[in-house]
Amino acid sequence: MTKVVAKRTVDPGDITADPRRLRGRGAVSNAAGRYERFLRVVVDDGWEHPTTPAGNDPADDDALPPVKTEITVDATRTIITRNKSPDISFDRSINPYRGCEHGCIYCFARPTHAYLGMSPGADFESRLFVKPNAAELLAKELSAPGYTPRTIAIGTNTDPYQPIERQMKIMRSVLEVLRDFRHPVGIVTKSALVTRDIDILAEMAAMGLARVALSVTTLDRKLARQMEPRASTPPKRLEAIRALSQAGIPTSVMFAPIIPALNDGEMESVLAAAKDAGARSAGYVLLRLPLEIKDLFREWLETNRPDAAKHVISLIRQMRGGKDYDAEWTQRQRGTGPYALMLAHRFRMATRRYGLHQHTELRTDLFQRPPKAGDQLRLF
């Protein structure tokens, strides 16, 4: 049963009431976001234990319907998001979706669902918002007088190639607009679905307008399944790197996030595998645990890696000044202290060894606004 602490109407569709429904998802709970006026706590009152043979009692695990993905149209009026963060390489980005079905437990975008009155837990990966008019909005914004082109980053918040993209094809429509405007784009994804758009990406890459990074967190399929339950498997991501590279698209690998005592021992093997697949460059980011993520991640650890949980958290705090997270610019990406310095040194040595330092600069000088119906033809 669920105990509601504080006065508020309980949503009858809430999925916190039974964590068993979350099989196949990343989060193991659906705790309320930080803006909510209540806290729901799952407690065992003794009534839900099966008393008859498995399969005959409605309380049996197999009888519980899994949480289904819900899709809602997002009523956004703009599509380009801008930032002034001094420790990231882009000042604008596009997110075709809010929420992400990949369900990566460590995803730093999870807290954004709290703004929508939803949980950064299971809601984030099952209650998704789509922007079907993204391409139309993008064309409008790129056509605005005075627009100055700079690389647009896609996939830095939620994954543009998450499973629903197969049907929605929003990302493909966005790429078509960027191609028509000759606008540079950098993509980060965990999905092999990116290879579907090789035709557009190869055309743009030939003009110096596109690059793609595949995030490969581990080569261990079991660990990947637990951490990133609905993302492409590690071998599929490496295959995607190979396919993109062979098509002439500058491709890199992101070993992100690095989680101490969980996947950090795989750094060199992941980078080597990516290099063999055709990656030209590499990057990494230390695990970030802002806001609700710190509790979601700790809960996941205690459920899936109980033997390592305390050690992982201890190492994280050693790199975060004794806290779960430090949001200081530059430090939030890399951490501080001896362990963080060791990781940085290993990464530098590995990228040097494998030649993963061929960063690709994209062009902005080709930007053009394609003619619209009724426009006067150019004379020159």
GROMACS .gro file of C-alpha atoms in nm:
model
  380
    1MET     CA    1   0.000   0.000   0.000
    2THR     CA    2   0.101   0.365  -0.030
    3LYS     CA    3   0.110   0.604   0.260
    4VAL     CA    4   0.049   0.967   0.165
    5VAL     CA    5   0.230   1.212   0.388
    6ALA     CA    6   0.065   1.558   0.359
    7LYS     CA    7  -0.275   1.660   0.230
    8ARG     CA    8  -0.328   1.639  -0.142
    9THR     CA    9  -0.550   1.454  -0.384
   10VAL     CA   10  -0.395   1.120  -0.480
   11ASP     CA   11  -0.366   1.054  -0.851
   12PRO     CA   12  -0.545   0.720  -0.913
   13GLY     CA   13  -0.307   0.651  -1.199
   14ASP     CA   14  -0.002   0.677  -0.975
   15ILE     CA   15   0.243   0.390  -1.025
   16THR     CA   16   0.427   0.432  -0.698
   17ALA     CA   17   0.186   0.198  -0.528
   18ASP     CA   18   0.359  -0.117  -0.651
   19PRO     CA   19   0.727  -0.115  -0.756
   20ARG     CA   20   0.681  -0.460  -0.910
   21ARG     CA   21   0.517  -0.287  -1.206
   22LEU     CA   22   0.850  -0.121  -1.286
   23ARG     CA   23   1.022  -0.432  -1.418
   24GLY     CA   24   1.218  -0.338  -1.730
   25ARG     CA   25   1.248   0.025  -1.627
   26GLY     CA   26   1.557   0.204  -1.496
   27ALA     CA   27   1.412   0.367  -1.185
   28VAL     CA   28   1.295   0.137  -0.908
   29SER     CA   29   1.047   0.390  -0.768
   30ASN     CA   30   0.836   0.688  -0.866
   31ALA     CA   31   0.893   0.929  -0.580
   32ALA     CA   32   0.733   1.273  -0.600
   33GLY     CA   33   0.934   1.562  -0.742
   34ARG     CA   34   1.071   1.842  -0.530
   35TYR     CA   35   0.785   2.082  -0.608
   36GLU     CA   36   0.507   1.852  -0.490
   37ARG     CA   37   0.329   1.904  -0.159
   38PHE     CA   38   0.320   1.538  -0.064
   39LEU     CA   39   0.544   1.238  -0.019
   40ARG     CA   40   0.430   0.886  -0.095
   41VAL     CA   41   0.596   0.602   0.090
   42VAL     CA   42   0.544   0.236  -0.004
   43VAL     CA   43   0.477   0.025   0.306
   44ASP     CA   44   0.394  -0.342   0.345
   45ASP     CA   45   0.066  -0.396   0.531
   46GLY     CA   46   0.075  -0.773   0.487
   47TRP     CA   47  -0.226  -0.797   0.258
   48GLU     CA   48  -0.051  -0.822  -0.078
   49HIS     CA   49   0.150  -1.141  -0.023
   50PRO     CA   50   0.020  -1.431  -0.236
   51THR     CA   51  -0.144  -1.703  -0.030
   52THR     CA   52  -0.219  -1.933  -0.322
   53PRO     CA   53   0.011  -2.096  -0.579
   54ALA     CA   54   0.185  -1.863  -0.822
   55GLY     CA   55  -0.036  -1.762  -1.111
   56ASN     CA   56  -0.362  -1.811  -0.919
   57ASP     CA   57  -0.353  -1.499  -0.706
   58PRO     CA   58  -0.401  -1.153  -0.857
   59ALA     CA   59  -0.129  -1.026  -0.624
   60ASP     CA   60   0.129  -1.250  -0.791
   61ASP     CA   61   0.404  -1.058  -0.973
   62ASP     CA   62   0.316  -1.209  -1.310
   63ALA     CA   63  -0.040  -1.080  -1.281
   64LEU     CA   64   0.067  -0.717  -1.241
   65PRO     CA   65   0.044  -0.515  -1.563
   66PRO     CA   66   0.371  -0.340  -1.649
   67VAL     CA   67   0.386   0.035  -1.669
   68LYS     CA   68   0.304   0.148  -2.021
   69THR     CA   69   0.461   0.440  -2.200
   70GLU     CA   70   0.226   0.737  -2.235
   71ILE     CA   71   0.279   1.000  -2.504
   72THR     CA   72   0.153   1.359  -2.483
   73VAL     CA   73   0.195   1.638  -2.739
   74ASP     CA   74   0.407   1.918  -2.600
   75ALA     CA   75   0.262   2.264  -2.661
   76THR     CA   76   0.599   2.433  -2.695
   77ARG     CA   77   0.621   2.753  -2.900
   78THR     CA   78   0.998   2.756  -2.952
   79ILE     CA   79   1.242   2.477  -3.024
   80ILE     CA   80   1.595   2.616  -2.980
   81THR     CA   81   1.709   2.625  -2.617
   82ARG     CA   82   1.997   2.855  -2.530
   83ASN     CA   83   2.246   2.842  -2.244
   84LYS     CA   84   2.541   3.042  -2.113
   85SER     CA   85   2.719   2.760  -1.930
   86PRO     CA   86   3.096   2.824  -1.946
   87ASP     CA   87   3.192   2.457  -1.920
   88ILE     CA   88   3.011   2.320  -2.225
   89SER     CA   89   3.103   2.369  -2.589
   90PHE     CA   90   2.766   2.481  -2.729
   91ASP     CA   91   2.526   2.766  -2.659
   92ARG     CA   92   2.213   2.623  -2.818
   93SER     CA   93   2.039   2.288  -2.836
   94ILE     CA   94   1.720   2.112  -2.944
   95ASN     CA   95   1.525   1.850  -2.751
   96PRO     CA   96   1.257   1.683  -2.967
   97TYR     CA   97   1.128   1.498  -2.660
   98ARG     CA   98   1.077   1.557  -2.289
   99GLY     CA   99   1.143   1.247  -2.085
  100CYS     CA  100   1.335   0.950  -2.222
  101GLU     CA  101   1.225   0.589  -2.254
  102HIS     CA  102   1.584   0.465  -2.244
  103GLY     CA  103   1.548   0.487  -1.866
  104CYS     CA  104   1.915   0.551  -1.785
  105ILE     CA  105   1.917   0.565  -1.407
  106TYR     CA  106   2.193   0.827  -1.396
  107CYS     CA  107   2.036   1.068  -1.649
  108PHE     CA  108   2.087   1.426  -1.532
  109ALA     CA  109   1.772   1.532  -1.723
  110ARG     CA  110   1.544   1.342  -1.485
  111PRO     CA  111   1.481   1.640  -1.252
  112THR     CA  112   1.324   1.835  -1.540
  113HIS     CA  113   1.010   1.622  -1.505
  114ALA     CA  114   0.955   1.778  -1.164
  115TYR     CA  115   0.873   2.104  -1.345
  116LEU     CA  116   0.582   1.922  -1.506
  117GLY     CA  117   0.444   1.800  -1.173
  118MET     CA  118   0.570   1.448  -1.239
  119SER     CA  119   0.826   1.218  -1.087
  120PRO     CA  120   1.189   1.218  -1.204
  121GLY     CA  121   1.166   0.843  -1.137
  122ALA     CA  122   0.948   0.613  -1.343
  123ASP     CA  123   0.739   0.901  -1.480
  124PHE     CA  124   1.044   1.042  -1.657
  125GLU     CA  125   1.085   0.727  -1.863
  126SER     CA  126   0.718   0.637  -1.913
  127ARG     CA  127   0.531   0.969  -1.948
  128LEU     CA  128   0.685   1.129  -2.253
  129PHE     CA  129   0.617   1.459  -2.427
  130VAL     CA  130   0.674   1.492  -2.800
  131LYS     CA  131   0.716   1.798  -3.020
  132PRO     CA  132   0.571   1.701  -3.359
  133ASN     CA  133   0.599   2.058  -3.490
  134ALA     CA  134   0.970   2.081  -3.407
  135ALA     CA  135   1.079   2.109  -3.771
  136GLU     CA  136   0.828   2.386  -3.843
  137LEU     CA  137   0.937   2.580  -3.535
  138LEU     CA  138   1.303   2.533  -3.624
  139ALA     CA  139   1.258   2.663  -3.978
  140LYS     CA  140   1.081   2.968  -3.838
  141GLU     CA  141   1.356   3.042  -3.586
  142LEU     CA  142   1.637   2.992  -3.837
  143SER     CA  143   1.458   3.228  -4.076
  144ALA     CA  144   1.437   3.508  -3.822
  145PRO     CA  145   1.623   3.827  -3.918
  146GLY     CA  146   1.954   3.853  -3.741
  147TYR     CA  147   1.987   3.483  -3.661
  148THR     CA  148   2.356   3.392  -3.630
  149PRO     CA  149   2.442   3.026  -3.696
  150ARG     CA  150   2.640   2.822  -3.446
  151THR     CA  151   2.645   2.447  -3.394
  152ILE     CA  152   2.316   2.317  -3.256
  153ALA     CA  153   2.359   2.028  -3.012
  154ILE     CA  154   2.094   1.755  -3.006
  155GLY     CA  155   2.086   1.474  -2.750
  156THR     CA  156   2.254   1.661  -2.467
  157ASN     CA  157   1.941   1.639  -2.249
  158THR     CA  158   1.711   1.360  -2.367
  159ASP     CA  159   1.795   1.117  -2.646
  160PRO     CA  160   1.656   1.221  -2.988
  161TYR     CA  161   1.669   0.858  -3.103
  162GLN     CA  162   1.480   0.698  -2.815
  163PRO     CA  163   1.236   0.420  -2.917
  164ILE     CA  164   0.935   0.644  -3.002
  165GLU     CA  165   1.144   0.819  -3.269
  166ARG     CA  166   1.088   0.514  -3.490
  167GLN     CA  167   0.723   0.616  -3.527
  168MET     CA  168   0.738   0.992  -3.467
  169LYS     CA  169   1.038   1.067  -3.693
  170ILE     CA  170   1.071   1.411  -3.536
  171MET     CA  171   1.450   1.398  -3.533
  172ARG     CA  172   1.461   1.313  -3.902
  173SER     CA  173   1.238   1.609  -3.987
  174VAL     CA  174   1.467   1.836  -3.780
  175LEU     CA  175   1.772   1.709  -3.969
  176GLU     CA  176   1.600   1.780  -4.301
  177VAL     CA  177   1.551   2.143  -4.198
  178LEU     CA  178   1.912   2.176  -4.080
  179ARG     CA  179   2.034   2.028  -4.407
  180ASP     CA  180   1.821   2.269  -4.612
  181PHE     CA  181   1.953   2.566  -4.414
  182ARG     CA  182   2.311   2.436  -4.429
  183HIS     CA  183   2.325   2.457  -4.051
  184PRO     CA  184   2.582   2.265  -3.840
  185VAL     CA  185   2.465   2.003  -3.591
  186GLY     CA  186   2.631   1.781  -3.330
  187ILE     CA  187   2.441   1.475  -3.208
  188VAL     CA  188   2.484   1.259  -2.897
  189THR     CA  189   2.288   0.935  -2.866
  190LYS     CA  190   2.283   0.587  -2.714
  191SER     CA  191   2.076   0.446  -2.998
  192ALA     CA  192   2.171   0.259  -3.313
  193LEU     CA  193   1.860   0.416  -3.468
  194VAL     CA  194   2.083   0.708  -3.566
  195THR     CA  195   2.202   0.497  -3.860
  196ARG     CA  196   1.855   0.531  -4.014
  197ASP     CA  197   1.947   0.892  -4.097
  198ILE     CA  198   2.287   0.821  -4.250
  199ASP     CA  199   2.163   0.952  -4.584
  200ILE     CA  200   2.103   1.301  -4.444
  201LEU     CA  201   2.400   1.298  -4.206
  202ALA     CA  202   2.644   1.185  -4.475
  203GLU     CA  203   2.528   1.465  -4.705
  204MET     CA  204   2.574   1.719  -4.427
  205ALA     CA  205   2.908   1.573  -4.317
  206ALA     CA  206   3.042   1.607  -4.671
  207MET     CA  207   2.986   1.982  -4.629
  208GLY     CA  208   3.139   1.990  -4.281
  209LEU     CA  209   2.801   2.032  -4.113
  210ALA     CA  210   2.751   1.720  -3.898
  211ARG     CA  211   2.919   1.503  -3.639
  212VAL     CA  212   2.783   1.228  -3.414
  213ALA     CA  213   2.888   1.092  -3.075
  214LEU     CA  214   2.776   0.754  -2.943
  215SER     CA  215   2.765   0.717  -2.568
  216VAL     CA  216   2.911   0.379  -2.469
  217THR     CA  217   2.902   0.343  -2.092
  218THR     CA  218   3.001  -0.022  -2.064
  219LEU     CA  219   3.071  -0.333  -2.273
  220ASP     CA  220   2.896  -0.548  -2.012
  221ARG     CA  221   2.550  -0.627  -2.152
  222LYS     CA  222   2.410  -0.714  -1.810
  223LEU     CA  223   2.522  -0.389  -1.653
  224ALA     CA  224   2.398  -0.194  -1.955
  225ARG     CA  225   2.059  -0.365  -1.928
  226GLN     CA  226   2.033  -0.263  -1.563
  227MET     CA  227   2.155   0.095  -1.604
  228GLU     CA  228   2.011   0.175  -1.948
  229PRO     CA  229   1.727  -0.077  -1.991
  230ARG     CA  230   1.582   0.045  -2.322
  231ALA     CA  231   1.889   0.185  -2.492
  232SER     CA  232   2.070  -0.005  -2.767
  233THR     CA  233   2.306  -0.277  -2.648
  234PRO     CA  234   2.679  -0.195  -2.638
  235PRO     CA  235   2.754  -0.404  -2.951
  236LYS     CA  236   2.479  -0.221  -3.141
  237ARG     CA  237   2.628   0.114  -3.046
  238LEU     CA  238   2.970   0.006  -3.168
  239GLU     CA  239   2.812  -0.113  -3.492
  240ALA     CA  240   2.653   0.231  -3.527
  241ILE     CA  241   2.993   0.397  -3.484
  242ARG     CA  242   3.129   0.175  -3.758
  243ALA     CA  243   2.841   0.244  -3.997
  244LEU     CA  244   2.854   0.620  -3.944
  245SER     CA  245   3.231   0.630  -3.980
  246GLN     CA  246   3.224   0.427  -4.300
  247ALA     CA  247   2.970   0.674  -4.438
  248GLY     CA  248   3.220   0.956  -4.385
  249ILE     CA  249   3.048   1.106  -4.080
  250PRO     CA  250   3.289   1.224  -3.808
  251THR     CA  251   3.207   0.998  -3.515
  252SER     CA  252   3.326   1.000  -3.156
  253VAL     CA  253   3.265   0.800  -2.840
  254MET     CA  254   3.146   0.936  -2.507
  255PHE     CA  255   3.246   0.725  -2.208
  256ALA     CA  256   2.983   0.887  -1.993
  257PRO     CA  257   2.911   0.883  -1.718
  258ILE     CA  258   3.209   0.737  -1.540
  259ILE     CA  259   3.081   0.567  -1.225
  260PRO     CA  260   3.360   0.478  -0.980
  261ALA     CA  261   3.383   0.111  -0.882
  262LEU     CA  262   3.113   0.026  -1.134
  263ASN     CA  263   3.228   0.100  -1.489
  264ASP     CA  264   3.550   0.302  -1.451
  265GLY     CA  265   3.760  -0.012  -1.492
  266GLU     CA  266   3.629  -0.041  -1.851
  267MET     CA  267   3.756   0.297  -1.970
  268GLU     CA  268   4.045   0.166  -2.180
  269SER     CA  269   3.852  -0.128  -2.324
  270VAL     CA  270   3.558   0.093  -2.428
  271LEU     CA  271   3.787   0.346  -2.595
  272ALA     CA  272   3.980   0.070  -2.772
  273ALA     CA  273   3.659  -0.089  -2.901
  274ALA     CA  274   3.532   0.247  -3.023
  275LYS     CA  275   3.859   0.317  -3.201
  276ASP     CA  276   3.843  -0.021  -3.374
  277ALA     CA  277   3.489   0.069  -3.487
  278GLY     CA  278   3.610   0.395  -3.643
  279ALA     CA  279   3.572   0.661  -3.374
  280ARG     CA  280   3.796   0.965  -3.424
  281SER     CA  281   3.771   1.129  -3.084
  282ALA     CA  282   3.648   1.065  -2.730
  283GLY     CA  283   3.513   1.241  -2.425
  284TYR     CA  284   3.403   1.157  -2.074
  285VAL     CA  285   3.189   1.301  -1.793
  286LEU     CA  286   3.193   1.203  -1.428
  287LEU     CA  287   2.862   1.083  -1.281
  288ARG     CA  288   2.645   1.376  -1.176
  289LEU     CA  289   2.385   1.338  -0.899
  290PRO     CA  290   2.193   1.667  -0.874
  291LEU     CA  291   1.857   1.703  -0.700
  292GLU     CA  292   1.637   1.389  -0.712
  293ILE     CA  293   1.895   1.182  -0.899
  294LYS     CA  294   2.107   1.125  -0.589
  295ASP     CA  295   1.823   0.935  -0.419
  296LEU     CA  296   1.713   0.753  -0.735
  297PHE     CA  297   2.068   0.640  -0.807
  298ARG     CA  298   2.135   0.528  -0.450
  299GLU     CA  299   1.809   0.334  -0.451
  300TRP     CA  300   1.906   0.170  -0.781
  301LEU     CA  301   2.249   0.080  -0.644
  302GLU     CA  302   2.106  -0.082  -0.332
  303THR     CA  303   1.868  -0.284  -0.549
  304ASN     CA  304   2.104  -0.390  -0.829
  305ARG     CA  305   2.453  -0.364  -0.678
  306PRO     CA  306   2.406  -0.393  -0.300
  307ASP     CA  307   2.759  -0.527  -0.249
  308ALA     CA  308   2.916  -0.221  -0.413
  309ALA     CA  309   2.671   0.051  -0.312
  310LYS     CA  310   2.859   0.195  -0.015
  311HIS     CA  311   3.193   0.188  -0.198
  312VAL     CA  312   3.050   0.364  -0.505
  313ILE     CA  313   2.891   0.641  -0.298
  314SER     CA  314   3.209   0.682  -0.093
  315LEU     CA  315   3.421   0.733  -0.406
  316ILE     CA  316   3.168   0.973  -0.555
  317ARG     CA  317   3.182   1.188  -0.241
  318GLN     CA  318   3.561   1.183  -0.247
  319MET     CA  319   3.541   1.347  -0.590
  320ARG     CA  320   3.266   1.590  -0.491
  321GLY     CA  321   3.417   1.753  -0.184
  322GLY     CA  322   3.243   1.518   0.055
  323LYS     CA  323   2.899   1.571  -0.101
  324ASP     CA  324   2.688   1.372  -0.342
  325TYR     CA  325   2.724   1.649  -0.600
  326ASP     CA  326   2.909   1.972  -0.661
  327ALA     CA  327   2.750   2.200  -0.921
  328GLU     CA  328   3.049   2.432  -0.961
  329TRP     CA  329   3.136   2.512  -1.323
  330THR     CA  330   3.408   2.285  -1.468
  331GLN     CA  331   3.414   2.073  -1.151
  332ARG     CA  332   3.071   1.925  -1.216
  333GLN     CA  333   3.197   1.749  -1.530
  334ARG     CA  334   3.524   1.612  -1.391
  335GLY     CA  335   3.522   1.619  -1.011
  336THR     CA  336   3.817   1.694  -0.782
  337GLY     CA  337   4.059   1.502  -0.564
  338PRO     CA  338   4.306   1.215  -0.621
  339TYR     CA  339   4.057   0.970  -0.770
  340ALA     CA  340   3.927   1.227  -1.020
  341LEU     CA  341   4.284   1.317  -1.117
  342MET     CA  342   4.363   0.950  -1.173
  343LEU     CA  343   4.062   0.913  -1.404
  344ALA     CA  344   4.164   1.221  -1.600
  345HIS     CA  345   4.519   1.090  -1.637
  346ARG     CA  346   4.399   0.748  -1.754
  347PHE     CA  347   4.172   0.913  -2.008
  348ARG     CA  348   4.450   1.131  -2.148
  349MET     CA  349   4.683   0.833  -2.178
  350ALA     CA  350   4.419   0.616  -2.345
  351THR     CA  351   4.312   0.878  -2.600
  352ARG     CA  352   4.677   0.940  -2.685
  353ARG     CA  353   4.742   0.567  -2.721
  354TYR     CA  354   4.442   0.513  -2.951
  355GLY     CA  355   4.465   0.841  -3.140
  356LEU     CA  356   4.123   0.956  -3.025
  357HIS     CA  357   4.187   1.328  -3.049
  358GLN     CA  358   4.074   1.417  -3.400
  359HIS     CA  359   3.811   1.673  -3.304
  360THR     CA  360   3.600   1.795  -3.596
  361GLU     CA  361   3.512   2.164  -3.622
  362LEU     CA  362   3.189   2.230  -3.807
  363ARG     CA  363   3.132   2.508  -4.059
  364THR     CA  364   2.893   2.799  -4.015
  365ASP     CA  365   2.981   2.994  -4.328
  366LEU     CA  366   2.752   2.785  -4.551
  367PHE     CA  367   2.435   2.890  -4.369
  368GLN     CA  368   2.156   2.999  -4.600
  369ARG     CA  369   1.783   3.050  -4.577
  370PRO     CA  370   1.621   2.836  -4.848
  371PRO     CA  371   1.374   3.022  -5.070
  372LYS     CA  372   1.009   2.993  -4.980
  373ALA     CA  373   0.715   2.984  -5.217
  374GLY     CA  374   0.657   3.334  -5.349
  375ASP     CA  375   1.008   3.462  -5.281
  376GLN     CA  376   1.175   3.663  -5.556
  377LEU     CA  377   1.441   3.463  -5.738
  378ARG     CA  378   1.803   3.568  -5.686
  379LEU     CA  379   1.976   3.728  -5.983
  380PHE     CA  380   2.327   3.625  -5.875
   0.00000   0.00000   0.00000
